[in-house]
Coordinates of C-alpha atoms in Angstrom, one line a residue:
X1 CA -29.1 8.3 -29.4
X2 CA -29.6 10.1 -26.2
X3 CA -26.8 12.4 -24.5
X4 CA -27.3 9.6 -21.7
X5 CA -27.2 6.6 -24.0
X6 CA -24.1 8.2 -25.4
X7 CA -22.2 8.9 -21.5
X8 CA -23.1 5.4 -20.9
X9 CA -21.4 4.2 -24.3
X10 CA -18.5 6.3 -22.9
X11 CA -18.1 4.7 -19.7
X12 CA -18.7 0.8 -21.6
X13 CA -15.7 1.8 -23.5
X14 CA -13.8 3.1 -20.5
X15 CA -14.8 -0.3 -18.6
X16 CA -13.4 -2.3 -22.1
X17 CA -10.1 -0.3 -21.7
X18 CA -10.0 -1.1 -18.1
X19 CA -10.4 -4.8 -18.5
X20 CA -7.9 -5.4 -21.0
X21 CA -5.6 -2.7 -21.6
X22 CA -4.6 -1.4 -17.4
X23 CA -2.2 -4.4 -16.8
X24 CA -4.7 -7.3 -15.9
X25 CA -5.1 -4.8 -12.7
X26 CA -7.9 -7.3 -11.6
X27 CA -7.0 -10.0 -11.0
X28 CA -5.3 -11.3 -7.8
X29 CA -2.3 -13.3 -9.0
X30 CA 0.5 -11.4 -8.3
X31 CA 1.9 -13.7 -5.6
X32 CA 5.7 -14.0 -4.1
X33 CA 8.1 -15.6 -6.7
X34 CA 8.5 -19.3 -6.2
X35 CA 12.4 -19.5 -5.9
X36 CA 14.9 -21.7 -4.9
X37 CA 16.5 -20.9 -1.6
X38 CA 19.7 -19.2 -1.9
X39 CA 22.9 -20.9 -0.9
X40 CA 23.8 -18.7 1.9
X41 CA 21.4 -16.8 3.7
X42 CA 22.1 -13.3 3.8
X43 CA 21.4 -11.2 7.1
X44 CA 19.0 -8.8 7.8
X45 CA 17.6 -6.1 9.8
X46 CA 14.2 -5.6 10.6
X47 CA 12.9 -2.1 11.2
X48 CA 9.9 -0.8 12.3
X49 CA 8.9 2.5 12.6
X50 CA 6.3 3.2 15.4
X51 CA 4.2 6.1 17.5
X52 CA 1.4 5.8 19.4
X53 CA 1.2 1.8 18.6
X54 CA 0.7 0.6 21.8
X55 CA -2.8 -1.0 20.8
X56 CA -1.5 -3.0 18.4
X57 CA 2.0 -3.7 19.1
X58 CA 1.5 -6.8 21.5
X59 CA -0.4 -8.8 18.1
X60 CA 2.3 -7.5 15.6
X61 CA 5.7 -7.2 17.1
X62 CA 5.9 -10.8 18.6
X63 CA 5.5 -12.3 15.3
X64 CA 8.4 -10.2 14.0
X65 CA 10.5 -11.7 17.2
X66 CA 9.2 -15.1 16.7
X67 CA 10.6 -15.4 13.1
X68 CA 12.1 -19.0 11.7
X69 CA 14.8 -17.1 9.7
X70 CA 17.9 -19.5 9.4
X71 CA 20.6 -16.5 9.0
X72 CA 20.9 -13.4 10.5
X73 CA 18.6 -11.3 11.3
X74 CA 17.5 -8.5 14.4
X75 CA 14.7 -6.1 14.3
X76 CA 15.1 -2.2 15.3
X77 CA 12.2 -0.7 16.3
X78 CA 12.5 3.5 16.5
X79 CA 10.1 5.2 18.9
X80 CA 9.1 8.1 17.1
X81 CA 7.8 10.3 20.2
X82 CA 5.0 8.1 21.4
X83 CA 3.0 9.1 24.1
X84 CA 1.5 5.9 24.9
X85 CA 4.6 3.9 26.4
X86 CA 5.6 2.3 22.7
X87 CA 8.9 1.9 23.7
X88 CA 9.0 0.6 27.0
X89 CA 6.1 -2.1 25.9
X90 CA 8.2 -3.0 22.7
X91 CA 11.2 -4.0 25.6
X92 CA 8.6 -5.6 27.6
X93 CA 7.4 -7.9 24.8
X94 CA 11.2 -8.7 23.6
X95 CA 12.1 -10.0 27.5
X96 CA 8.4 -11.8 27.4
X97 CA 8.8 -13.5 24.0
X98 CA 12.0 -13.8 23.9
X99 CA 13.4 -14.3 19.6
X100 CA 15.1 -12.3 17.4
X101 CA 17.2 -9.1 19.4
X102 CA 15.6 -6.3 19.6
X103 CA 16.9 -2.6 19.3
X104 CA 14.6 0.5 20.4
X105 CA 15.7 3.8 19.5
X106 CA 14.0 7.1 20.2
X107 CA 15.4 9.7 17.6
X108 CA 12.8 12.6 18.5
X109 CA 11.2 15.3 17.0
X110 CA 11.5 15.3 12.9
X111 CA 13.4 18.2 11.2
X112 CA 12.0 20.4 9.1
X113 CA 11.3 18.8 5.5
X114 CA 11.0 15.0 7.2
X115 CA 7.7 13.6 7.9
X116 CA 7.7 11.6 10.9
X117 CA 8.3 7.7 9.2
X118 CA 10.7 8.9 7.1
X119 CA 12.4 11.0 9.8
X120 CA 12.3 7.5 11.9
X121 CA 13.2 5.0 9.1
X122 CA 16.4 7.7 8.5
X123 CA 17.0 6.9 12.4
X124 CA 16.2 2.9 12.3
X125 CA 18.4 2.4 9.0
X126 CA 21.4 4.7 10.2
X127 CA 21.7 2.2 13.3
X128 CA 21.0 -1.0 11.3
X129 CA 23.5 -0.5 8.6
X130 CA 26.3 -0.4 11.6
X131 CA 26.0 -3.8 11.3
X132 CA 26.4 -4.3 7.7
X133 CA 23.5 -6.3 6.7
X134 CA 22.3 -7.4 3.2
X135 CA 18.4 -6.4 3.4
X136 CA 16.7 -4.4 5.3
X137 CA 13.3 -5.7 5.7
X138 CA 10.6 -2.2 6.9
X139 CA 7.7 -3.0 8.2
X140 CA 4.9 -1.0 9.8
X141 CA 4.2 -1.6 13.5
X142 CA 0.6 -2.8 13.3
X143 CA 1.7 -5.4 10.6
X144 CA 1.7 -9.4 12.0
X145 CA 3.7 -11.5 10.3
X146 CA 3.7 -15.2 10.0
X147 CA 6.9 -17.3 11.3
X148 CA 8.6 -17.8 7.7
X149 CA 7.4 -14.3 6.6
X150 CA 10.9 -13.3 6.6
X151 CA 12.3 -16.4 5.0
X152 CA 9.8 -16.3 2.3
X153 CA 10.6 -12.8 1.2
X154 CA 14.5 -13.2 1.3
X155 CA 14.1 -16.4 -0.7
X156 CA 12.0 -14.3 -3.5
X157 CA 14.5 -11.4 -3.3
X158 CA 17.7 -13.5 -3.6
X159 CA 17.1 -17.2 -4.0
X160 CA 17.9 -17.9 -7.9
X161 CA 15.4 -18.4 -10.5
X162 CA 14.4 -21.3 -12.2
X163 CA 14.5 -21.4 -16.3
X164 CA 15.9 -18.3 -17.1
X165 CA 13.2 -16.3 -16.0
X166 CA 12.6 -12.4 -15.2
X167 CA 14.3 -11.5 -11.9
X168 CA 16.8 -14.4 -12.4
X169 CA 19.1 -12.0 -10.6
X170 CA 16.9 -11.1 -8.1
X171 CA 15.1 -8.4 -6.8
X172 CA 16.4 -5.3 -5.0
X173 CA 13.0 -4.5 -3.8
X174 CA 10.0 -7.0 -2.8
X175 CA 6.8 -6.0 -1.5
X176 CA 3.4 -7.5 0.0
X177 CA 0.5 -5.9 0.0
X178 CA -0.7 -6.9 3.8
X179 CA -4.1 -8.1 3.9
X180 CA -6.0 -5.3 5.8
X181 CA -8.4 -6.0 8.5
X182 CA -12.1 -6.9 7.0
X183 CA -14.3 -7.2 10.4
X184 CA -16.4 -4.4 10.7
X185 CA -19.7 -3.7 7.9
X186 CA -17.6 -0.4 6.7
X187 CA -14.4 -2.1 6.7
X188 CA -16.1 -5.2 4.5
X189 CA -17.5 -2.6 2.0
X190 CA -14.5 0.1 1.9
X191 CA -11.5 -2.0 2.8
X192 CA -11.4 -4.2 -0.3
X193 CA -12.0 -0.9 -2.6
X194 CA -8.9 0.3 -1.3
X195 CA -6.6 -2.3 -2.9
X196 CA -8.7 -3.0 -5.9
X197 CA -8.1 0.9 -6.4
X198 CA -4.2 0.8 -5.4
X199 CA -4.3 -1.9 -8.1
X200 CA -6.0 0.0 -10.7
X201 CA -3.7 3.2 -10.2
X202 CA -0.5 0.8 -9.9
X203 CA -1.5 -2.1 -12.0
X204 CA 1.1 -5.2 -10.2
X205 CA 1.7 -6.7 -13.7
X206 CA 3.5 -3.6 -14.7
X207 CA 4.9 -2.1 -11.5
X208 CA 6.9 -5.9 -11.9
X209 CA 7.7 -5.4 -15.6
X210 CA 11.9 -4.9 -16.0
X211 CA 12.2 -1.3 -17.0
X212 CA 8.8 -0.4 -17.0
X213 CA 8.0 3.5 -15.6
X214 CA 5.8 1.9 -13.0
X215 CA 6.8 1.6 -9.4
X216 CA 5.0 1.3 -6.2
X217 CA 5.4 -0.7 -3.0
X218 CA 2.9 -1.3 -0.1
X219 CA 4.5 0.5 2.7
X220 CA 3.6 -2.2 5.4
X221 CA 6.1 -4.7 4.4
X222 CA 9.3 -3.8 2.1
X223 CA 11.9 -5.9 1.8
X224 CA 14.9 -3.7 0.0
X225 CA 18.9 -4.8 -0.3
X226 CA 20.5 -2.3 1.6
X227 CA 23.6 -1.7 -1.4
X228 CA 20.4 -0.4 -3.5
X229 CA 18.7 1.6 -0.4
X230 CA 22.0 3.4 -0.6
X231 CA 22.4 4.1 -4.3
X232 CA 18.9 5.8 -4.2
X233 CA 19.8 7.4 -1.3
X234 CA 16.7 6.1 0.9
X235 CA 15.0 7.7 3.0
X236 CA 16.9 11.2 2.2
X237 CA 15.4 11.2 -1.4
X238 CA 12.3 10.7 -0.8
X239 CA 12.3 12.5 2.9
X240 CA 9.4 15.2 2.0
X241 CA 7.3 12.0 0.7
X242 CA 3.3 11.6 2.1
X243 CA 3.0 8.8 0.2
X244 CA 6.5 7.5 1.0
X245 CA 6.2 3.9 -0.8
X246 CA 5.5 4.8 -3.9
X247 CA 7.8 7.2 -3.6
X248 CA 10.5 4.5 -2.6
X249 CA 9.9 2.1 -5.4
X250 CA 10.2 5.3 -7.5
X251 CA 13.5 6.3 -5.7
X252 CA 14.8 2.2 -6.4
X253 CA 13.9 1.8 -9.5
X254 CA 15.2 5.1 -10.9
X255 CA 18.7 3.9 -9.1
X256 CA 18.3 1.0 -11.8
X257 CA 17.1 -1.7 -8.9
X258 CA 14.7 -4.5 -10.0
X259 CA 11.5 -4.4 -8.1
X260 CA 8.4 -6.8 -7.4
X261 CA 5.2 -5.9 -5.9
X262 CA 2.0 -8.6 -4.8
X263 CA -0.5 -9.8 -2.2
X264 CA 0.3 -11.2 0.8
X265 CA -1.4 -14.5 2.2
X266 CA 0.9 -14.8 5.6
X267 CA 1.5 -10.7 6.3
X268 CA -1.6 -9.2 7.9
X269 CA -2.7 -5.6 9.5
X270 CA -3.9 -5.9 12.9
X271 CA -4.9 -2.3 12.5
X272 CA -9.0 -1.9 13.0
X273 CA -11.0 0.5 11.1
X274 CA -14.4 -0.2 12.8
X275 CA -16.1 3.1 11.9
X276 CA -16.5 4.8 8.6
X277 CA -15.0 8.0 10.4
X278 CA -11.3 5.9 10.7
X279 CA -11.7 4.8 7.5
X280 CA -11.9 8.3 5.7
X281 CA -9.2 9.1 8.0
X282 CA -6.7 6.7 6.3
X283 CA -7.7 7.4 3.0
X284 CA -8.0 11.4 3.0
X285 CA -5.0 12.1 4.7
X286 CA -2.8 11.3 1.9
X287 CA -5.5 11.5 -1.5
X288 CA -4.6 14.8 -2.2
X289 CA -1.3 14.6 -2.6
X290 CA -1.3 11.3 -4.6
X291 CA -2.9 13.9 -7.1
X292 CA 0.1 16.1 -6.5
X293 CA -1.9 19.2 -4.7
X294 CA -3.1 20.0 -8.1
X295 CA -6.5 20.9 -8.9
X296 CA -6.4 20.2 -11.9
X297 CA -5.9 16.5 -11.1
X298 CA -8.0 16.4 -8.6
X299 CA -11.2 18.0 -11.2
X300 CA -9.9 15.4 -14.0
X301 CA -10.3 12.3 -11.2
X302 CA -13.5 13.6 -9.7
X303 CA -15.0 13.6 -13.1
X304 CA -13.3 10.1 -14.2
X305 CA -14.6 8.4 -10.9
X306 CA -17.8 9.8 -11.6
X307 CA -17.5 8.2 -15.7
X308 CA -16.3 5.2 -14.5
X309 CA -18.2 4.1 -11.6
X310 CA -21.9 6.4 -11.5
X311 CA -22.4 6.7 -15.0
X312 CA -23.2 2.7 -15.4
X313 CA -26.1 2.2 -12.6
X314 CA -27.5 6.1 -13.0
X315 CA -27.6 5.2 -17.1
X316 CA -29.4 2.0 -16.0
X317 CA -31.8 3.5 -14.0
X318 CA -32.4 6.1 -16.1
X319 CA -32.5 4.4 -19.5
X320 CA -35.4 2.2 -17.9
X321 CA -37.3 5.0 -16.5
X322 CA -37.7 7.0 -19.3
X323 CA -37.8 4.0 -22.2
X324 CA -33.9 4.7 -22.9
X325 CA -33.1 0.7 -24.6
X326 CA -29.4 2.0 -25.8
X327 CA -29.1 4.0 -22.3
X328 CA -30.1 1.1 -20.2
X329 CA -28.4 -2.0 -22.0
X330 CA -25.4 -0.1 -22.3
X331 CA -25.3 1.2 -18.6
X332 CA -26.1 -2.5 -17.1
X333 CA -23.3 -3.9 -19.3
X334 CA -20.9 -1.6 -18.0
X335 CA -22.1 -2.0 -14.2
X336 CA -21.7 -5.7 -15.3
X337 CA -18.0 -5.4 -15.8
X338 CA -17.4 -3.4 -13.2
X339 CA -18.7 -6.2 -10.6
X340 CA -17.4 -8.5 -12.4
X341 CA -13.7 -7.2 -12.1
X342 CA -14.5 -6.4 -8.3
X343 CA -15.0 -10.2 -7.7
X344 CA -11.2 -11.8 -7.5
X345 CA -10.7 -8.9 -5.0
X346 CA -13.7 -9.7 -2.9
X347 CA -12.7 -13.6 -3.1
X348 CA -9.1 -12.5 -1.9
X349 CA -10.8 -10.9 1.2
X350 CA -13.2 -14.1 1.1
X351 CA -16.2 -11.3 1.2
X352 CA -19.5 -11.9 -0.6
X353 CA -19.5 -11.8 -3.8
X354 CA -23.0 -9.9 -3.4
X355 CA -20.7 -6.4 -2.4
X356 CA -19.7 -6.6 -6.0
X357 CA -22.7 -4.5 -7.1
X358 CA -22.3 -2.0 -4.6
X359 CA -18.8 -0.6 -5.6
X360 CA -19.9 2.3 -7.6
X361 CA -21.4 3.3 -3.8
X362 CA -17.9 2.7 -2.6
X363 CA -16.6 4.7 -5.3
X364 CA -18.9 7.9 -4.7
X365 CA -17.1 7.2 -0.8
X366 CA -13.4 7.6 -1.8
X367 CA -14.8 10.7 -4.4
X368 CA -15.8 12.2 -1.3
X369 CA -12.6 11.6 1.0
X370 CA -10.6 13.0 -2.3
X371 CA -11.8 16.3 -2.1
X372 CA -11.9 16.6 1.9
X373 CA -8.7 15.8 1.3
X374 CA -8.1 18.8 -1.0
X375 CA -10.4 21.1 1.3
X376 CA -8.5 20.2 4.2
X377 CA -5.0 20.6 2.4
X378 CA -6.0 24.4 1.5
X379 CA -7.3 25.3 5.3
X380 CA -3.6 23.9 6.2
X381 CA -4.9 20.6 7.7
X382 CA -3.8 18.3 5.0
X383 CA -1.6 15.0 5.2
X384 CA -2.4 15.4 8.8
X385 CA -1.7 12.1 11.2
X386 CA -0.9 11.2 14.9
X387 CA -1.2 14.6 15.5
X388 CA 1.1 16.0 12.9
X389 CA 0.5 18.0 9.4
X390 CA 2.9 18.1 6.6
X391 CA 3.2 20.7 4.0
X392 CA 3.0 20.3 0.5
X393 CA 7.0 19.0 -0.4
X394 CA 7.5 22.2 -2.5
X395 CA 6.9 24.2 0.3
X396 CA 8.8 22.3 3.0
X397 CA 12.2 23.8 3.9
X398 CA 15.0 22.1 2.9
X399 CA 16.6 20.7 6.2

């Protein structure tokens, strides 16, 4: 065989491995926990860490006021420095919509070794847990929520299980992936890719396995019992964190605290990405350190994105331009069951299934946003956002 014919045999087998040996990562099941409700309703506080959010705040914060919750509940939102009047428009909505009280605290500036959520999350929990409550529910500020949003996730955290099964004691830690805005062409063509590569890193099957080394969490809506935020010492932990919820379910489940991750149907980002330029924003800023600022990594994914996802169509192409059978069967095969494992992600986002085809273009994409992210960590512009740049945790002073 041909060196091609024998890549593209490698990146069949890689596809195989994906399909049936990385925790099902595909497929689109992972939904809240069906559960009884619980006998009493436990209370909790709602906080919501916010800068510069003016332009979405008015579609997401209302829907965190207008919640059908039936026990106790209140919503902090913490004002980290915003420029844009934040603040006084969250007040403003709270007296126009009227709902669930609201808190806003302004904690300013972050100390050294904090980034800026973590810094106000620190600021929104210290207040909330003067009031004692059960779960702490954080949620970003561009996240909408449906009316029983709330009551949904407290059932599957602590409503009891039916038949003995896993999580009959509950969860400490439940969390929805939101379903991100899909309006614009490069949001429809990137946005998907995103989760279907969150999943493929942090398979949901395993990351909700008891005991399994797997954690992660979709920063946008956590719902966490405060007794087990304590024991792992959230956010102080994990106060140097980029990619602080993955770093949370880490902190949680290492404190010996159950959690559950999935897709939401009834939790939505209003957040737009309408350009390609916002959407390599969002994904650059914090690539390089999910490879831990180590080039090494960062070689070892370029060259398994490029295995996994151009190897397939440029085998194809290849094979049947210069008479390559092995080369060409083998490369369409693979491309094949790479669209085919994109397709209960596109049908989550209700997007054409036609985009399928197109991922390894996506792919080459987020290859190219990994290592800006890399070159703009070494000219000391990495993990920069809302006008702020964090250091590599190693080198951030301890505060």
């Amino acid at each position: 065989m041909s060196a091609v014919a024998w890549i593209a045999v490698g990146s069949l087998s890689a596809w195989v491995w994906l399909l049936l040996g990385q925790g099902f990562f595909w497929r689109t099941d992972q939904r809240l926990p069906d559960r009884a409700e619980p006998e009493r309703w436990p209370s909790v506080a709602v906080v919501v860490p916010a800068r510069d959010e003016a332009g979405v705040l008015e579609r997401s914060l209302p829907s965190l006021l207008a919640q059908d919750y039936p026990g106790d509940a209140e919503v902090v939102l913490v004002d980290d420095c915003s420029e844009d009047g934040t603040g006084e428009l969250a007040r403003a909505l709270s007296v126009r919509c009227g709902g669930l009280p609201l808190t806003v605290v302004t904690p300013g500036e972050p100390e050294p070794g904090w980034t800026g959520k973590l810094w106000a999350l620190r600021h929104g929990i210290a207040l909330a847990r003067r009031r004692k409550p059960e779960f702490l529910l954080l949620t970003d500020a561009d996240i909408a929520h449906e009316p029983d949003s709330l009551r949904e996730l407290v059932r599957a955290a602590a409503g009891p299980a039916e038949g003995g099964r896993e999580g009959a004691d509950g969860f400490d830690l439940v969390s929805q992936m939101a379903r991100l805005r899909v309006t614009s062409t490069w949001e429809r063509l990137v946005v998907p890719a995103f989760v279907y590569f969150f999943g493929q890193l942090y398979p949901f099957r395993w990351v909700n396995r008891e005991r399994s080394r797997t954690a992660a969490a979709a920063g946008g809506c956590v719902l966490l019992r405060a007794d087990a935020a304590e024991r792992a010492r959230i956010p102080e932990s994990i106060r140097q964190a980029v990619i602080d919820d993955v770093s949370l379910a880490g902190a949680v489940r290492r404190g010996g605290g159950r959690i559950w991750l999935g897709l939401a149907d009834r939790v939505d980002s209003v957040r737009p990405y309408p350009g390609l330029r916002d959407l390599w924003r969002m994904v650059s800023r914090s690539a390089y350190a999910q490879l831990r600022h180590s080039p090494a990594l960062l070689a070892a994914a370029v060259a398994g994105l490029f295995l996994v996802y151009v190897v397939p169509p440029a085998a194809l192409v290849a094979g049947l331009a210069t008479g390559d059978p092995v080369a060409a069967w083998t490369g369409g095969v693979a491309w094949a069951v790479m669209a085919g494992t994109y397709l209960p992600m596109l049908g989550y986002y209700r997007q054409s299934f036609w985009l399928a085809p197109l991922l390894p273009f996506t792919a080459v994409l987020y290859l190219l946003m990994t290592v800006d992210s890399a070159v703009q960590h070494h000219r000391g512009r990495g993990a920069a956002w809302k006008g702020r740049t964090y250091a590599r945790p190693e080198a951030a002073p301890e505060p």
